[in-house]
C-alpha cells in the first residue's frame, strides 16, 4: 500500500515534471528568437497583387460635368429615344450619375439639348456606355 | 454678392439687331445694379426643339452666356423684364458656385457584364 501511494506520488511528480518541461519547451519556441524560429513563417505585408481601385470614367479622368457640354451629356443618352441610361449601363458612380442626370435635365429645360433625340452631329461619338446598338 | 449665370437665347437676327438686343439686356442688368463679369457668344445654332415665344415659332437662335454678380432680389425682376422683350426666346438664371467641386474618389463601379444577364442594380 505504501508502495502504491509512493508510486502514485512518484507518478504525479513525474507527470508534473514532464508537464513543466513541455511548457518550458513551448515557451522557448514562441519566445524571442525571431530569425531561427520564424524562418518559414509568412511575412506580414499587404497584398502585392492588389490592383489600384478603379473609379468610373468621369472620376478617373477628372471630368467636370457641365450642362453646356452637350457632347459629353449626349454620350449618356440613347440615340434612338434620347432617354438617359441607367447606372448599370453607364457604369458611373452614384454621385456622377446624379450629376449627369441633373445636367441633362437642365440642358433640356434651358433649350440646349433635345429631349427625344440625340443630336445627329454626336452620333459618331465613341460609345462609353455598356450597351450594344444594332447597326 | 452671389454670382449668377444668365443663359440667353436670342432670336436669329442680323448682326446689328443682335447687338442692339444684347445692349438692351446689358443696360437692364447694369440699371439694376449688377456687375457684369463676362459675356460669351456660344454661336448661332439650330435650336434642339421648336420654341414658341411672342407668337413666333423659332427654329434657330443665338446662344449667349452672361456672367454677373448681383443681389438675389434683383433676379426675379430681371427675368420678368426680359420675358417682355420680343427678341429674347428663352432666359435662365443659374447660381454659379465659387468653390471648385472637390474630386473625391468614387467607389468601384458595378462590373460590366455585357455577355451574361446581370440583375439590374439600383
Coordinates of C-alpha atoms in Angstrom, one line a residue:
Chain A
X1 CA 0.0 0.0 0.0
X2 CA 2.7 2.4 0.9
X3 CA 4.5 1.3 -2.2
X4 CA 1.3 2.1 -4.2
X5 CA 0.9 5.5 -2.7
X6 CA 4.6 6.2 -3.2
X7 CA 4.2 5.0 -6.8
X8 CA 1.3 7.4 -7.2
X9 CA 3.2 10.4 -5.8
X10 CA 6.2 9.5 -7.9
X11 CA 4.0 9.3 -11.0
X12 CA 2.4 12.6 -10.0
X13 CA 5.7 14.3 -9.6
X14 CA 7.0 12.7 -12.8
X15 CA 3.9 14.0 -14.7
X16 CA 4.3 17.4 -13.2
X17 CA 7.9 17.4 -14.2
X18 CA 7.1 16.4 -17.8
X19 CA 4.3 19.0 -18.0
X20 CA 6.8 21.6 -16.7
X21 CA 9.4 20.5 -19.3
X22 CA 6.8 20.6 -22.1
X23 CA 5.6 24.1 -21.1
X24 CA 9.2 25.3 -20.9
X25 CA 9.9 24.0 -24.4
X26 CA 6.8 25.5 -25.7
X27 CA 7.5 28.9 -24.2
X28 CA 11.0 28.7 -25.6
X29 CA 9.8 28.1 -29.1
X30 CA 7.4 31.1 -29.0
X31 CA 9.8 33.4 -27.2
X32 CA 12.2 36.0 -28.6
X33 CA 14.3 34.1 -31.2
X34 CA 12.8 35.6 -34.4
X35 CA 15.3 34.6 -37.1
X36 CA 15.6 30.9 -36.4
X37 CA 12.2 30.1 -35.3
X38 CA 10.2 32.3 -37.7
X39 CA 12.2 31.5 -40.9
X40 CA 9.4 29.7 -42.6
X41 CA 6.5 31.7 -41.1
X42 CA 4.8 34.0 -43.6
X43 CA 5.9 37.6 -43.5
X44 CA 3.2 40.2 -42.9
X45 CA 2.8 42.5 -45.9
X46 CA -0.2 44.0 -47.8
X47 CA -1.4 42.2 -50.9
X48 CA 1.3 42.8 -53.6
X49 CA -1.1 41.8 -56.4
X50 CA -3.7 44.4 -55.3
X51 CA -4.9 46.4 -58.3
X52 CA -5.4 50.1 -57.9
X53 CA -9.0 50.9 -57.2
X54 CA -10.7 51.9 -60.5
X55 CA -13.3 54.6 -60.4
X56 CA -15.9 55.5 -63.0
X57 CA -14.8 57.2 -66.3
X58 CA -15.6 60.7 -65.1
X59 CA -13.8 60.3 -61.8
X60 CA -10.7 58.7 -63.2
X61 CA -10.3 61.4 -65.8
X62 CA -11.3 64.3 -63.6
X63 CA -14.0 65.4 -66.0
X64 CA -16.3 68.2 -64.8
X65 CA -19.9 67.8 -65.6
X66 CA -21.5 71.0 -67.2
X67 CA -24.9 71.5 -68.7
X68 CA -23.4 73.4 -71.6
X69 CA -21.2 70.5 -72.6
X70 CA -23.9 68.7 -74.6
X71 CA -21.5 66.5 -76.4
X72 CA -20.5 64.9 -73.1
X73 CA -24.1 64.6 -72.0
X74 CA -25.2 63.1 -75.3
X75 CA -22.9 60.2 -74.7
X76 CA -25.1 59.1 -71.8
X77 CA -28.4 59.1 -73.7
X78 CA -30.0 56.7 -76.1
X79 CA -29.5 57.7 -79.8
X80 CA -33.0 56.3 -80.6
X81 CA -35.1 57.8 -77.9
X82 CA -32.9 60.3 -76.1
X83 CA -33.6 58.6 -72.8
X84 CA -30.9 58.8 -70.1
X85 CA -29.1 55.5 -69.5
X86 CA -29.3 53.9 -66.1
X87 CA -26.3 53.3 -63.7
X88 CA -25.9 49.7 -64.8
X89 CA -25.3 50.8 -68.4
X90 CA -23.2 53.9 -67.9
X91 CA -21.0 52.4 -65.2
X92 CA -20.8 55.7 -63.3
X93 CA -20.7 56.0 -59.5
X94 CA -23.7 57.4 -57.6
X95 CA -22.5 61.0 -57.4
X96 CA -21.6 61.3 -61.1
X97 CA -24.7 59.6 -62.3
X98 CA -26.8 62.1 -60.4
X99 CA -24.8 65.0 -61.7
X100 CA -25.1 63.8 -65.3
X101 CA -28.8 63.2 -64.9
X102 CA -29.4 66.7 -63.4
X103 CA -27.2 68.3 -66.1
X104 CA -29.1 66.6 -68.9
X105 CA -32.5 67.7 -67.4
X106 CA -31.1 71.3 -67.0
X107 CA -30.0 71.3 -70.6
X108 CA -33.4 70.1 -71.7
X109 CA -35.2 72.9 -69.9
X110 CA -32.8 75.6 -70.9
X111 CA -33.0 74.8 -74.6
X112 CA -29.5 73.4 -75.1
X113 CA -30.3 69.7 -75.7
X114 CA -33.1 67.9 -77.4
X115 CA -35.4 65.7 -75.3
X116 CA -36.5 62.9 -77.6
X117 CA -33.4 62.5 -79.8
X118 CA -29.7 62.7 -79.9
X119 CA -28.1 65.4 -81.9
X120 CA -27.0 63.9 -85.3
X121 CA -23.6 65.6 -85.1
X122 CA -22.8 63.5 -82.0
X123 CA -23.9 60.2 -83.4
X124 CA -20.4 59.2 -84.4
X125 CA -19.0 59.7 -80.9
X126 CA -17.3 56.7 -79.3
X127 CA -19.6 54.6 -77.1
X128 CA -18.6 54.7 -73.4
X129 CA -21.7 53.1 -72.1
X130 CA -22.0 49.3 -71.8
X131 CA -24.6 49.0 -74.5
X132 CA -24.6 47.5 -77.9
X133 CA -26.7 49.1 -80.6
X134 CA -28.0 47.2 -83.6
X135 CA -26.4 48.7 -86.6
Chain B
X1 CA -22.8 89.2 -53.8
X2 CA -23.6 85.8 -55.3
X3 CA -22.5 85.0 -58.8
X4 CA -25.1 84.2 -61.4
X5 CA -25.1 82.9 -64.9
X6 CA -27.7 84.0 -67.4
X7 CA -28.2 81.8 -70.4
X8 CA -29.8 83.8 -73.1
X9 CA -31.3 82.5 -76.3
X10 CA -32.0 85.3 -78.8
X11 CA -34.0 85.2 -82.0
X12 CA -31.9 84.5 -85.1
X13 CA -31.3 88.1 -86.4
X14 CA -28.8 90.1 -88.3
X15 CA -25.7 91.3 -86.5
X16 CA -26.8 94.9 -85.8
X17 CA -30.1 93.7 -84.3
X18 CA -28.4 91.1 -82.2
X19 CA -26.0 93.7 -80.9
X20 CA -28.9 96.0 -80.1
X21 CA -30.7 93.3 -78.2
X22 CA -27.6 92.5 -76.2
X23 CA -27.0 96.1 -75.5
X24 CA -30.6 96.4 -74.1
X25 CA -30.0 93.3 -71.9
X26 CA -26.8 94.7 -70.6
X27 CA -28.4 98.0 -69.8
X28 CA -31.2 96.4 -67.9
X29 CA -28.6 94.5 -65.9
X30 CA -26.5 97.5 -65.1
X31 CA -29.5 99.6 -64.3
X32 CA -30.5 97.1 -61.6
X33 CA -27.0 97.3 -60.1
X34 CA -25.4 94.1 -61.4
X35 CA -21.7 93.8 -62.1
X36 CA -21.3 92.1 -65.4
X37 CA -18.3 89.9 -65.5
X38 CA -18.4 88.1 -68.8
X39 CA -20.4 87.9 -72.0
X40 CA -19.8 84.8 -74.1
X41 CA -21.2 84.1 -77.5
X42 CA -21.9 80.3 -77.9
X43 CA -22.8 80.8 -81.6
X44 CA -26.0 80.8 -83.6
X45 CA -27.3 77.3 -84.0
X46 CA -30.4 75.3 -84.6
X47 CA -32.5 75.0 -81.5
X48 CA -32.9 71.4 -80.2
X49 CA -36.7 71.8 -80.5
X50 CA -39.0 74.4 -81.9
X51 CA -39.9 77.1 -79.3
X52 CA -42.8 79.4 -79.5
X53 CA -42.4 82.8 -78.0
X54 CA -44.3 86.1 -78.6
X55 CA -46.5 84.5 -81.3
X56 CA -43.5 83.3 -83.2
X57 CA -42.2 79.8 -83.8
X58 CA -38.4 79.7 -83.6
X59 CA -36.1 77.1 -85.0
X60 CA -32.8 78.9 -84.9
X61 CA -31.3 81.0 -82.2
X62 CA -28.2 82.8 -80.9
X63 CA -26.9 81.4 -77.6
X64 CA -25.3 83.9 -75.2
X65 CA -24.0 83.5 -71.7
X66 CA -23.7 86.4 -69.2
X67 CA -21.7 86.0 -66.0
X68 CA -22.7 88.6 -63.4
X69 CA -22.8 89.5 -59.8
X70 CA -26.0 90.9 -58.3
X71 CA -28.2 90.9 -55.3
X72 CA -30.7 88.0 -55.1
X73 CA -33.8 90.3 -55.0
X74 CA -33.0 91.6 -58.4
X75 CA -33.1 88.3 -60.3
X76 CA -36.9 87.8 -60.4
X77 CA -37.4 91.4 -61.5
X78 CA -34.8 90.9 -64.2
X79 CA -36.4 87.7 -65.5
X80 CA -39.8 89.5 -65.6
X81 CA -38.3 92.3 -67.7
X82 CA -36.5 90.0 -70.1
X83 CA -39.6 88.0 -70.6
X84 CA -41.3 91.0 -72.2
X85 CA -38.5 91.6 -74.7
X86 CA -39.7 90.4 -78.1
X87 CA -36.2 89.4 -79.3
X88 CA -35.4 87.1 -76.4
X89 CA -36.6 83.5 -76.8
X90 CA -35.5 81.9 -73.6
X91 CA -33.8 83.0 -70.4
X92 CA -32.5 81.0 -67.5
X93 CA -30.6 82.3 -64.5
X94 CA -28.5 79.9 -62.5
X95 CA -26.4 80.4 -59.5
X96 CA -22.7 79.8 -60.0
X97 CA -20.7 78.1 -57.4
X98 CA -17.4 79.8 -56.4
X99 CA -15.6 76.8 -55.0
X100 CA -14.4 74.1 -57.4
X101 CA -16.0 70.8 -56.8
X102 CA -13.8 68.5 -54.7
X103 CA -12.8 65.5 -56.7
X104 CA -13.3 62.6 -54.3
X105 CA -12.6 59.1 -55.4
X106 CA -15.8 57.1 -56.1
X107 CA -16.3 53.6 -55.1
X108 CA -15.7 50.9 -57.6
X109 CA -18.4 50.7 -60.3
X110 CA -20.6 47.6 -60.8
X111 CA -18.7 45.1 -63.0
X112 CA -19.9 45.5 -66.6
X113 CA -21.3 42.1 -67.8
X114 CA -22.0 42.5 -71.4
X115 CA -22.5 38.8 -72.1
X116 CA -24.2 37.4 -69.1
X117 CA -27.5 38.6 -68.0
X118 CA -26.8 40.5 -64.8
X119 CA -29.6 41.6 -62.4
X120 CA -30.2 45.4 -62.6
X121 CA -28.5 47.2 -59.8
X122 CA -30.2 50.1 -58.1

